Amino acid sequence: MRDETIVTVIHKVEDTGITRRKKDACIVVIYGAELGRKYNIEGREMTIGRATVNDICVSQDSVSRTHATISADDSGVKIRDNESTNGTYVNDHKIHEAYLKDGDLIKVGRSIFKFLTGDNIESSYHEEIYRLSTVDGLTQIFNKRYFTETLERELSRARRYDRPLALMMFDLDHFKRCNDTYGHRAGDHVLRQVAEMVRDRARKVDVVARYGGEEFAVILPEIELHGAAQFAEVVRKMVEDHNFVFEGRQIPLTISVGVAELEPHIANADDLIQIADARLYRAKQQGRNRVVFLDGDN
């Protein structure tokens, strides 16, 4: 017998803009195996689960054999959790049954699907595929490819107009321990929360990206080294003070940060990344949960 209560969320059509069956609908894999694959919803029930007999097979230990069911009725498209072990999530909310709206994110195990619907679903699908080329599916911030291309452009612009440019790189301290202790789903939850916090704190001109694994990068145009270091310290303290909770369990978390600025001897974007990354490594060597922005002691 489970202790937690899961609320069934069924909204009225007129309140939520739920799509009726006459409109096309599909779900697209935006994080996990078969990235970008589209599954059309054509009026019949579709099952998602670990077993190969499902319409959508998600081969992960955290996914139940028949995890969830998607179906369509006169009110729209809905998803139902089939009493799975680890639950079905819509926009990070655990659900028993819920109607889907255009753009909703469905999480089953560690895979994430995006629900698309409308009068021109093919156009929406191709827009989503383009977005996947620039955005990290898990955290919904920019990916490494977009970061690298943007840093090259910003570096060229800073050189051309003799403007300051800084780069901040950070990663989550003891992240493997977090995964081992609380599970990979908790680790994914923490990554998403950190990404959202930093993105919301950054300026519109800043570029926040997931560089890889638990490492993130922030491009800071028009900021010199000490200003960038001050921003890095704000982010470090914000993460340290935040109450990360997953399924009722508190997860203590800190980050280590390296900051660098564009200088005359830096030839290209790779050099700037290397300097920031080396300072990040030194922050970890010095005990973690700190910002390093100089080659000597801060």
PDB file of C-alpha atoms in Angstrom:
ATOM      1  CA  MET A   1       0.000   0.000   0.000  1.00  0.00           C
ATOM      2  CA  ARG A   2       1.423   3.377  -1.012  1.00  0.00           C
ATOM      3  CA  ASP A   3       1.448   6.260   1.423  1.00  0.00           C
ATOM      4  CA  GLU A   4       1.310   9.125  -1.056  1.00  0.00           C
ATOM      5  CA  THR A   5      -1.905  10.425  -2.578  1.00  0.00           C
ATOM      6  CA  ILE A   6      -1.886  11.142  -6.298  1.00  0.00           C
ATOM      7  CA  VAL A   7      -4.501  13.568  -7.532  1.00  0.00           C
ATOM      8  CA  THR A   8      -6.287  12.898 -10.799  1.00  0.00           C
ATOM      9  CA  VAL A   9      -6.216  16.107 -12.856  1.00  0.00           C
ATOM     10  CA  ILE A  10      -9.089  16.394 -15.350  1.00  0.00           C
ATOM     11  CA  HIS A  11      -9.716  19.937 -16.627  1.00  0.00           C
ATOM     12  CA  LYS A  12     -12.641  21.291 -18.573  1.00  0.00           C
ATOM     13  CA  VAL A  13     -11.948  21.842 -22.231  1.00  0.00           C
ATOM     14  CA  GLU A  14     -12.902  25.498 -22.174  1.00  0.00           C
ATOM     15  CA  ASP A  15     -10.573  26.227 -19.239  1.00  0.00           C
ATOM     16  CA  THR A  16      -7.369  24.811 -20.664  1.00  0.00           C
ATOM     17  CA  GLY A  17      -7.486  25.015 -24.434  1.00  0.00           C
ATOM     18  CA  ILE A  18      -7.320  21.241 -24.657  1.00  0.00           C
ATOM     19  CA  THR A  19      -7.214  19.974 -28.196  1.00  0.00           C
ATOM     20  CA  ARG A  20     -10.160  18.048 -29.563  1.00  0.00           C
ATOM     21  CA  ARG A  21      -9.664  14.831 -31.508  1.00  0.00           C
ATOM     22  CA  LYS A  22     -10.247  16.487 -34.873  1.00  0.00           C
ATOM     23  CA  LYS A  23      -6.806  18.078 -34.564  1.00  0.00           C
ATOM     24  CA  ASP A  24      -3.674  16.052 -35.229  1.00  0.00           C
ATOM     25  CA  ALA A  25      -1.522  15.155 -32.250  1.00  0.00           C
ATOM     26  CA  CYS A  26       1.778  13.425 -31.582  1.00  0.00           C
ATOM     27  CA  ILE A  27       4.477  13.041 -28.969  1.00  0.00           C
ATOM     28  CA  VAL A  28       8.154  13.584 -29.747  1.00  0.00           C
ATOM     29  CA  VAL A  29      11.158  12.198 -27.867  1.00  0.00           C
ATOM     30  CA  ILE A  30      13.141  15.218 -26.644  1.00  0.00           C
ATOM     31  CA  TYR A  31      15.364  13.404 -24.126  1.00  0.00           C
ATOM     32  CA  GLY A  32      16.474   9.790 -24.172  1.00  0.00           C
ATOM     33  CA  ALA A  33      16.960   7.088 -26.796  1.00  0.00           C
ATOM     34  CA  GLU A  34      15.677   7.766 -30.338  1.00  0.00           C
ATOM     35  CA  LEU A  35      15.870  11.529 -29.871  1.00  0.00           C
ATOM     36  CA  GLY A  36      13.486  13.307 -32.227  1.00  0.00           C
ATOM     37  CA  ARG A  37      11.313  10.268 -32.978  1.00  0.00           C
ATOM     38  CA  LYS A  38       7.654  11.136 -33.501  1.00  0.00           C
ATOM     39  CA  TYR A  39       4.725   8.965 -32.416  1.00  0.00           C
ATOM     40  CA  ASN A  40       1.415   9.947 -34.006  1.00  0.00           C
ATOM     41  CA  ILE A  41      -1.714   9.721 -31.857  1.00  0.00           C
ATOM     42  CA  GLU A  42      -4.452   8.488 -34.167  1.00  0.00           C
ATOM     43  CA  GLY A  43      -7.466   7.909 -31.950  1.00  0.00           C
ATOM     44  CA  ARG A  44      -6.511   4.513 -30.550  1.00  0.00           C
ATOM     45  CA  GLU A  45      -4.957   3.719 -27.189  1.00  0.00           C
ATOM     46  CA  MET A  46      -1.163   3.706 -27.100  1.00  0.00           C
ATOM     47  CA  THR A  47       0.868   2.174 -24.302  1.00  0.00           C
ATOM     48  CA  ILE A  48       4.282   3.244 -23.032  1.00  0.00           C
ATOM     49  CA  GLY A  49       6.457   0.829 -21.092  1.00  0.00           C
ATOM     50  CA  ARG A  50       9.546  -1.312 -20.770  1.00  0.00           C
ATOM     51  CA  ALA A  51       8.076  -4.386 -22.491  1.00  0.00           C
ATOM     52  CA  THR A  52       8.614  -4.637 -26.252  1.00  0.00           C
ATOM     53  CA  VAL A  53       4.878  -5.220 -26.852  1.00  0.00           C
ATOM     54  CA  ASN A  54       4.162  -1.556 -26.038  1.00  0.00           C
ATOM     55  CA  ASP A  55       3.526   0.965 -28.794  1.00  0.00           C
ATOM     56  CA  ILE A  56       6.334   3.048 -27.303  1.00  0.00           C
ATOM     57  CA  CYS A  57       9.092   0.948 -25.744  1.00  0.00           C
ATOM     58  CA  VAL A  58      11.281   2.714 -23.165  1.00  0.00           C
ATOM     59  CA  SER A  59      13.918   0.176 -22.208  1.00  0.00           C
ATOM     60  CA  GLN A  60      14.915   1.421 -18.747  1.00  0.00           C
ATOM     61  CA  ASP A  61      14.884  -0.295 -15.361  1.00  0.00           C
ATOM     62  CA  SER A  62      12.989   2.656 -13.858  1.00  0.00           C
ATOM     63  CA  VAL A  63      10.114   2.121 -16.315  1.00  0.00           C
ATOM     64  CA  SER A  64       7.348  -0.392 -15.565  1.00  0.00           C
ATOM     65  CA  ARG A  65       6.405  -3.077 -18.104  1.00  0.00           C
ATOM     66  CA  THR A  66       3.238  -1.201 -19.113  1.00  0.00           C
ATOM     67  CA  HIS A  67       3.911   2.164 -17.531  1.00  0.00           C
ATOM     68  CA  ALA A  68       1.257   4.495 -18.987  1.00  0.00           C
ATOM     69  CA  THR A  69      -1.494   4.701 -21.590  1.00  0.00           C
ATOM     70  CA  ILE A  70      -2.300   7.559 -23.978  1.00  0.00           C
ATOM     71  CA  SER A  71      -5.809   7.753 -25.391  1.00  0.00           C
ATOM     72  CA  ALA A  72      -8.095  10.218 -27.158  1.00  0.00           C
ATOM     73  CA  ASP A  73     -11.759  10.979 -26.550  1.00  0.00           C
ATOM     74  CA  ASP A  74     -14.195  13.765 -27.406  1.00  0.00           C
ATOM     75  CA  SER A  75     -12.557  16.068 -24.856  1.00  0.00           C
ATOM     76  CA  GLY A  76      -8.982  15.643 -26.062  1.00  0.00           C
ATOM     77  CA  VAL A  77      -5.894  13.504 -25.528  1.00  0.00           C
ATOM     78  CA  LYS A  78      -5.142  12.181 -22.077  1.00  0.00           C
ATOM     79  CA  ILE A  79      -2.443  10.134 -20.401  1.00  0.00           C
ATOM     80  CA  ARG A  80      -3.067   7.649 -17.596  1.00  0.00           C
ATOM     81  CA  ASP A  81      -0.480   6.161 -15.274  1.00  0.00           C
ATOM     82  CA  ASN A  82      -0.908   2.381 -14.979  1.00  0.00           C
ATOM     83  CA  GLU A  83       0.056   2.162 -11.294  1.00  0.00           C
ATOM     84  CA  SER A  84       3.708   2.276 -12.328  1.00  0.00           C
ATOM     85  CA  THR A  85       6.465   1.902  -9.746  1.00  0.00           C
ATOM     86  CA  ASN A  86       8.076   5.299 -10.331  1.00  0.00           C
ATOM     87  CA  GLY A  87       5.138   7.306 -11.622  1.00  0.00           C
ATOM     88  CA  THR A  88       4.283   9.337 -14.709  1.00  0.00           C
ATOM     89  CA  TYR A  89       4.969  13.081 -14.727  1.00  0.00           C
ATOM     90  CA  VAL A  90       3.449  15.899 -16.782  1.00  0.00           C
ATOM     91  CA  ASN A  91       5.393  19.151 -16.513  1.00  0.00           C
ATOM     92  CA  ASP A  92       7.168  17.752 -13.429  1.00  0.00           C
ATOM     93  CA  HIS A  93       3.874  16.981 -11.645  1.00  0.00           C
ATOM     94  CA  LYS A  94       3.121  13.366 -10.776  1.00  0.00           C
ATOM     95  CA  ILE A  95      -0.261  12.405 -12.219  1.00  0.00           C
ATOM     96  CA  HIS A  96      -2.733   9.533 -12.231  1.00  0.00           C
ATOM     97  CA  GLU A  97      -4.629  10.817 -15.261  1.00  0.00           C
ATOM     98  CA  ALA A  98      -4.488  14.157 -17.064  1.00  0.00           C
ATOM     99  CA  TYR A  99      -5.523  15.744 -20.344  1.00  0.00           C
ATOM    100  CA  LEU A 100      -2.595  17.035 -22.375  1.00  0.00           C
ATOM    101  CA  LYS A 101      -2.091  20.524 -23.764  1.00  0.00           C
ATOM    102  CA  ASP A 102       0.148  21.576 -26.624  1.00  0.00           C
ATOM    103  CA  GLY A 103       3.747  21.761 -25.391  1.00  0.00           C
ATOM    104  CA  ASP A 104       3.283  19.589 -22.293  1.00  0.00           C
ATOM    105  CA  LEU A 105       6.339  17.574 -21.237  1.00  0.00           C
ATOM    106  CA  ILE A 106       5.760  13.928 -20.292  1.00  0.00           C
ATOM    107  CA  LYS A 107       8.399  12.136 -18.223  1.00  0.00           C
ATOM    108  CA  VAL A 108       8.485   8.331 -18.109  1.00  0.00           C
ATOM    109  CA  GLY A 109      11.552   6.953 -16.360  1.00  0.00           C
ATOM    110  CA  ARG A 110      14.387   9.172 -17.557  1.00  0.00           C
ATOM    111  CA  SER A 111      12.881   9.760 -21.011  1.00  0.00           C
ATOM    112  CA  ILE A 112      11.017  12.970 -21.822  1.00  0.00           C
ATOM    113  CA  PHE A 113       8.380  13.369 -24.528  1.00  0.00           C
ATOM    114  CA  LYS A 114       6.804  16.584 -25.794  1.00  0.00           C
ATOM    115  CA  PHE A 115       3.122  16.648 -26.734  1.00  0.00           C
ATOM    116  CA  LEU A 116       2.355  18.553 -29.941  1.00  0.00           C
ATOM    117  CA  THR A 117      -1.042  19.301 -31.409  1.00  0.00           C
ATOM    118  CA  GLY A 118      -2.641  21.806 -33.739  1.00  0.00           C
ATOM    119  CA  ASP A 119      -3.761  22.507 -37.284  1.00  0.00           C
ATOM    120  CA  ASN A 120      -0.240  22.263 -38.740  1.00  0.00           C
ATOM    121  CA  ILE A 121       1.437  19.548 -36.740  1.00  0.00           C
ATOM    122  CA  GLU A 122       4.155  18.869 -39.335  1.00  0.00           C
ATOM    123  CA  SER A 123       5.329  22.462 -39.053  1.00  0.00           C
ATOM    124  CA  SER A 124       5.313  22.197 -35.253  1.00  0.00           C
ATOM    125  CA  TYR A 125       7.270  18.956 -35.452  1.00  0.00           C
ATOM    126  CA  HIS A 126       9.967  20.428 -37.692  1.00  0.00           C
ATOM    127  CA  GLU A 127      10.235  23.462 -35.420  1.00  0.00           C
ATOM    128  CA  GLU A 128      10.719  21.105 -32.477  1.00  0.00           C
ATOM    129  CA  ILE A 129      13.427  19.155 -34.324  1.00  0.00           C
ATOM    130  CA  TYR A 130      15.262  22.422 -35.022  1.00  0.00           C
ATOM    131  CA  ARG A 131      14.911  23.388 -31.361  1.00  0.00           C
ATOM    132  CA  LEU A 132      16.397  20.044 -30.330  1.00  0.00           C
ATOM    133  CA  SER A 133      19.539  20.957 -32.275  1.00  0.00           C
ATOM    134  CA  THR A 134      20.126  23.918 -29.938  1.00  0.00           C
ATOM    135  CA  VAL A 135      18.426  23.006 -26.631  1.00  0.00           C
ATOM    136  CA  ASP A 136      19.272  20.294 -24.101  1.00  0.00           C
ATOM    137  CA  GLY A 137      16.237  18.043 -23.746  1.00  0.00           C
ATOM    138  CA  LEU A 138      16.593  17.427 -20.007  1.00  0.00           C
ATOM    139  CA  THR A 139      17.287  20.915 -18.692  1.00  0.00           C
ATOM    140  CA  GLN A 140      15.629  22.985 -21.457  1.00  0.00           C
ATOM    141  CA  ILE A 141      18.602  25.350 -21.616  1.00  0.00           C
ATOM    142  CA  PHE A 142      21.014  25.629 -24.549  1.00  0.00           C
ATOM    143  CA  ASN A 143      23.185  22.630 -25.420  1.00  0.00           C
ATOM    144  CA  LYS A 144      26.942  22.398 -25.973  1.00  0.00           C
ATOM    145  CA  ARG A 145      26.667  22.821 -29.731  1.00  0.00           C
ATOM    146  CA  TYR A 146      24.784  26.104 -29.442  1.00  0.00           C
ATOM    147  CA  PHE A 147      27.117  27.282 -26.665  1.00  0.00           C
ATOM    148  CA  THR A 148      30.228  26.620 -28.768  1.00  0.00           C
ATOM    149  CA  GLU A 149      28.851  28.402 -31.834  1.00  0.00           C
ATOM    150  CA  THR A 150      27.663  31.382 -29.776  1.00  0.00           C
ATOM    151  CA  LEU A 151      30.945  31.731 -27.892  1.00  0.00           C
ATOM    152  CA  GLU A 152      32.824  31.922 -31.208  1.00  0.00           C
ATOM    153  CA  ARG A 153      30.495  34.702 -32.396  1.00  0.00           C
ATOM    154  CA  GLU A 154      30.689  36.615 -29.104  1.00  0.00           C
ATOM    155  CA  LEU A 155      34.467  36.361 -29.054  1.00  0.00           C
ATOM    156  CA  SER A 156      34.692  37.776 -32.588  1.00  0.00           C
ATOM    157  CA  ARG A 157      32.308  40.593 -31.693  1.00  0.00           C
ATOM    158  CA  ALA A 158      34.238  41.450 -28.510  1.00  0.00           C
ATOM    159  CA  ARG A 159      37.514  41.583 -30.440  1.00  0.00           C
ATOM    160  CA  ARG A 160      36.046  43.666 -33.264  1.00  0.00           C
ATOM    161  CA  TYR A 161      34.541  46.310 -30.980  1.00  0.00           C
ATOM    162  CA  ASP A 162      37.049  46.017 -28.140  1.00  0.00           C
ATOM    163  CA  ARG A 163      34.368  44.999 -25.647  1.00  0.00           C
ATOM    164  CA  PRO A 164      34.680  42.840 -22.503  1.00  0.00           C
ATOM    165  CA  LEU A 165      33.582  39.206 -22.507  1.00  0.00           C
ATOM    166  CA  ALA A 166      33.610  36.693 -19.659  1.00  0.00           C
ATOM    167  CA  LEU A 167      32.932  32.990 -19.355  1.00  0.00           C
ATOM    168  CA  MET A 168      31.723  31.148 -16.266  1.00  0.00           C
ATOM    169  CA  MET A 169      31.903  27.360 -16.023  1.00  0.00           C
ATOM    170  CA  PHE A 170      30.603  25.351 -13.082  1.00  0.00           C
ATOM    171  CA  ASP A 171      29.642  21.860 -12.136  1.00  0.00           C
ATOM    172  CA  LEU A 172      27.760  20.154  -9.338  1.00  0.00           C
ATOM    173  CA  ASP A 173      29.950  18.937  -6.489  1.00  0.00           C
ATOM    174  CA  HIS A 174      29.864  15.196  -5.729  1.00  0.00           C
ATOM    175  CA  PHE A 175      27.168  14.628  -8.338  1.00  0.00           C
ATOM    176  CA  LYS A 176      27.993  10.924  -8.654  1.00  0.00           C
ATOM    177  CA  ARG A 177      27.376  10.590  -4.921  1.00  0.00           C
ATOM    178  CA  CYS A 178      24.002  12.296  -5.417  1.00  0.00           C
ATOM    179  CA  ASN A 179      23.047   9.771  -8.109  1.00  0.00           C
ATOM    180  CA  ASP A 180      24.289   6.839  -6.042  1.00  0.00           C
ATOM    181  CA  THR A 181      22.471   7.992  -2.895  1.00  0.00           C
ATOM    182  CA  TYR A 182      19.191   9.343  -4.254  1.00  0.00           C
ATOM    183  CA  GLY A 183      18.968   7.748  -7.705  1.00  0.00           C
ATOM    184  CA  HIS A 184      19.368   8.999 -11.261  1.00  0.00           C
ATOM    185  CA  ARG A 185      15.851  10.435 -11.376  1.00  0.00           C
ATOM    186  CA  ALA A 186      16.759  12.638  -8.418  1.00  0.00           C
ATOM    187  CA  GLY A 187      19.949  13.631 -10.233  1.00  0.00           C
ATOM    188  CA  ASP A 188      17.930  14.634 -13.298  1.00  0.00           C
ATOM    189  CA  HIS A 189      15.597  16.655 -11.068  1.00  0.00           C
ATOM    190  CA  VAL A 190      18.530  18.532  -9.528  1.00  0.00           C
ATOM    191  CA  LEU A 191      20.061  19.267 -12.943  1.00  0.00           C
ATOM    192  CA  ARG A 192      16.777  20.726 -14.177  1.00  0.00           C
ATOM    193  CA  GLN A 193      16.335  22.867 -11.068  1.00  0.00           C
ATOM    194  CA  VAL A 194      19.868  24.264 -11.188  1.00  0.00           C
ATOM    195  CA  ALA A 195      19.500  25.067 -14.884  1.00  0.00           C
ATOM    196  CA  GLU A 196      16.220  26.886 -14.261  1.00  0.00           C
ATOM    197  CA  MET A 197      17.626  28.848 -11.317  1.00  0.00           C
ATOM    198  CA  VAL A 198      20.688  30.068 -13.215  1.00  0.00           C
ATOM    199  CA  ARG A 199      18.702  30.859 -16.367  1.00  0.00           C
ATOM    200  CA  ASP A 200      16.225  32.938 -14.359  1.00  0.00           C
ATOM    201  CA  ARG A 201      19.051  34.791 -12.596  1.00  0.00           C
ATOM    202  CA  ALA A 202      21.025  35.567 -15.769  1.00  0.00           C
ATOM    203  CA  ARG A 203      20.469  38.584 -17.998  1.00  0.00           C
ATOM    204  CA  LYS A 204      18.699  38.250 -21.344  1.00  0.00           C
ATOM    205  CA  VAL A 205      21.985  38.691 -23.208  1.00  0.00           C
ATOM    206  CA  ASP A 206      23.706  35.901 -21.259  1.00  0.00           C
ATOM    207  CA  VAL A 207      23.791  32.386 -22.685  1.00  0.00           C
ATOM    208  CA  VAL A 208      23.259  29.595 -20.146  1.00  0.00           C
ATOM    209  CA  ALA A 209      24.093  26.129 -21.464  1.00  0.00           C
ATOM    210  CA  ARG A 210      24.595  22.564 -20.342  1.00  0.00           C
ATOM    211  CA  TYR A 211      28.175  21.827 -21.340  1.00  0.00           C
ATOM    212  CA  GLY A 212      28.011  18.121 -20.563  1.00  0.00           C
ATOM    213  CA  GLY A 213      26.912  15.825 -17.747  1.00  0.00           C
ATOM    214  CA  GLU A 214      26.753  17.948 -14.601  1.00  0.00           C
ATOM    215  CA  GLU A 215      28.849  20.804 -16.059  1.00  0.00           C
ATOM    216  CA  PHE A 216      27.312  24.102 -17.153  1.00  0.00           C
ATOM    217  CA  ALA A 217      28.600  27.223 -18.900  1.00  0.00           C
ATOM    218  CA  VAL A 218      27.441  30.838 -18.967  1.00  0.00           C
ATOM    219  CA  ILE A 219      28.598  33.324 -21.614  1.00  0.00           C
ATOM    220  CA  LEU A 220      28.636  36.836 -20.112  1.00  0.00           C
ATOM    221  CA  PRO A 221      28.957  39.588 -22.753  1.00  0.00           C
ATOM    222  CA  GLU A 222      29.880  43.122 -21.715  1.00  0.00           C
ATOM    223  CA  ILE A 223      31.177  42.060 -18.284  1.00  0.00           C
ATOM    224  CA  GLU A 224      34.768  42.215 -17.046  1.00  0.00           C
ATOM    225  CA  LEU A 225      36.380  39.587 -14.832  1.00  0.00           C
ATOM    226  CA  HIS A 226      35.478  40.944 -11.396  1.00  0.00           C
ATOM    227  CA  GLY A 227      31.866  41.592 -12.362  1.00  0.00           C
ATOM    228  CA  ALA A 228      31.620  38.051 -13.705  1.00  0.00           C
ATOM    229  CA  ALA A 229      33.155  36.712 -10.492  1.00  0.00           C
ATOM    230  CA  GLN A 230      30.543  38.596  -8.464  1.00  0.00           C
ATOM    231  CA  PHE A 231      27.769  37.026 -10.538  1.00  0.00           C
ATOM    232  CA  ALA A 232      29.388  33.609 -10.087  1.00  0.00           C
ATOM    233  CA  GLU A 233      29.415  34.089  -6.320  1.00  0.00           C
ATOM    234  CA  VAL A 234      25.715  35.008  -6.369  1.00  0.00           C
ATOM    235  CA  VAL A 235      24.966  31.783  -8.255  1.00  0.00           C
ATOM    236  CA  ARG A 236      27.169  29.694  -5.958  1.00  0.00           C
ATOM    237  CA  LYS A 237      25.424  31.045  -2.851  1.00  0.00           C
ATOM    238  CA  MET A 238      21.995  30.659  -4.442  1.00  0.00           C
ATOM    239  CA  VAL A 239      22.605  26.946  -5.091  1.00  0.00           C
ATOM    240  CA  GLU A 240      24.117  26.375  -1.650  1.00  0.00           C
ATOM    241  CA  ASP A 241      21.104  27.974   0.067  1.00  0.00           C
ATOM    242  CA  HIS A 242      18.434  26.308  -2.073  1.00  0.00           C
ATOM    243  CA  ASN A 243      16.343  23.509  -0.593  1.00  0.00           C
ATOM    244  CA  PHE A 244      16.498  20.731  -3.198  1.00  0.00           C
ATOM    245  CA  VAL A 245      13.822  18.106  -2.516  1.00  0.00           C
ATOM    246  CA  PHE A 246      12.935  15.016  -4.532  1.00  0.00           C
ATOM    247  CA  GLU A 247      10.121  12.704  -3.474  1.00  0.00           C
ATOM    248  CA  GLY A 248      10.272  14.042   0.068  1.00  0.00           C
ATOM    249  CA  ARG A 249      14.043  13.708   0.470  1.00  0.00           C
ATOM    250  CA  GLN A 250      16.303  16.733   0.882  1.00  0.00           C
ATOM    251  CA  ILE A 251      19.390  16.782  -1.324  1.00  0.00           C
ATOM    252  CA  PRO A 252      22.294  18.995  -0.167  1.00  0.00           C
ATOM    253  CA  LEU A 253      24.074  20.554  -3.129  1.00  0.00           C
ATOM    254  CA  THR A 254      26.930  22.935  -3.885  1.00  0.00           C
ATOM    255  CA  ILE A 255      28.793  23.970  -7.028  1.00  0.00           C
ATOM    256  CA  SER A 256      32.374  24.822  -7.941  1.00  0.00           C
ATOM    257  CA  VAL A 257      32.946  27.665 -10.398  1.00  0.00           C
ATOM    258  CA  GLY A 258      35.720  28.825 -12.691  1.00  0.00           C
ATOM    259  CA  VAL A 259      35.606  32.265 -14.344  1.00  0.00           C
ATOM    260  CA  ALA A 260      37.749  33.686 -17.152  1.00  0.00           C
ATOM    261  CA  GLU A 261      37.698  36.792 -19.337  1.00  0.00           C
ATOM    262  CA  LEU A 262      38.843  37.489 -22.865  1.00  0.00           C
ATOM    263  CA  GLU A 263      42.439  38.745 -22.837  1.00  0.00           C
ATOM    264  CA  PRO A 264      44.817  39.708 -25.675  1.00  0.00           C
ATOM    265  CA  HIS A 265      46.793  36.454 -25.479  1.00  0.00           C
ATOM    266  CA  ILE A 266      43.675  34.272 -25.850  1.00  0.00           C
ATOM    267  CA  ALA A 267      43.589  33.100 -29.445  1.00  0.00           C
ATOM    268  CA  ASN A 268      40.171  31.479 -29.699  1.00  0.00           C
ATOM    269  CA  ALA A 269      37.107  30.185 -27.871  1.00  0.00           C
ATOM    270  CA  ASP A 270      38.814  26.905 -26.977  1.00  0.00           C
ATOM    271  CA  ASP A 271      41.528  28.817 -25.100  1.00  0.00           C
ATOM    272  CA  LEU A 272      38.930  30.754 -23.097  1.00  0.00           C
ATOM    273  CA  ILE A 273      37.096  27.524 -22.238  1.00  0.00           C
ATOM    274  CA  GLN A 274      40.361  25.884 -21.191  1.00  0.00           C
ATOM    275  CA  ILE A 275      41.209  28.722 -18.781  1.00  0.00           C
ATOM    276  CA  ALA A 276      37.733  28.749 -17.191  1.00  0.00           C
ATOM    277  CA  ASP A 277      37.747  24.960 -16.942  1.00  0.00           C
ATOM    278  CA  ALA A 278      41.200  24.936 -15.322  1.00  0.00           C
ATOM    279  CA  ARG A 279      39.974  27.405 -12.700  1.00  0.00           C
ATOM    280  CA  LEU A 280      36.919  25.239 -12.115  1.00  0.00           C
ATOM    281  CA  TYR A 281      39.250  22.300 -11.500  1.00  0.00           C
ATOM    282  CA  ARG A 282      41.264  24.405  -9.039  1.00  0.00           C
ATOM    283  CA  ALA A 283      38.058  25.330  -7.203  1.00  0.00           C
ATOM    284  CA  LYS A 284      37.461  21.623  -6.668  1.00  0.00           C
ATOM    285  CA  GLN A 285      41.059  21.052  -5.579  1.00  0.00           C
ATOM    286  CA  GLN A 286      40.720  23.841  -3.014  1.00  0.00           C
ATOM    287  CA  GLY A 287      37.748  22.170  -1.338  1.00  0.00           C
ATOM    288  CA  ARG A 288      34.776  22.735  -3.672  1.00  0.00           C
ATOM    289  CA  ASN A 289      31.836  25.124  -3.161  1.00  0.00           C
ATOM    290  CA  ARG A 290      33.869  28.150  -4.229  1.00  0.00           C
ATOM    291  CA  VAL A 291      34.634  30.494  -7.125  1.00  0.00           C
ATOM    292  CA  VAL A 292      38.109  30.767  -8.667  1.00  0.00           C
ATOM    293  CA  PHE A 293      38.707  33.604 -11.131  1.00  0.00           C
ATOM    294  CA  LEU A 294      42.456  34.269 -10.867  1.00  0.00           C
ATOM    295  CA  ASP A 295      45.461  32.083 -11.515  1.00  0.00           C
ATOM    296  CA  GLY A 296      46.799  32.928  -8.062  1.00  0.00           C
ATOM    297  CA  ASP A 297      44.802  32.835  -4.818  1.00  0.00           C
ATOM    298  CA  ASN A 298      41.537  34.806  -4.973  1.00  0.00           C
TER     299      ASN A 298
END
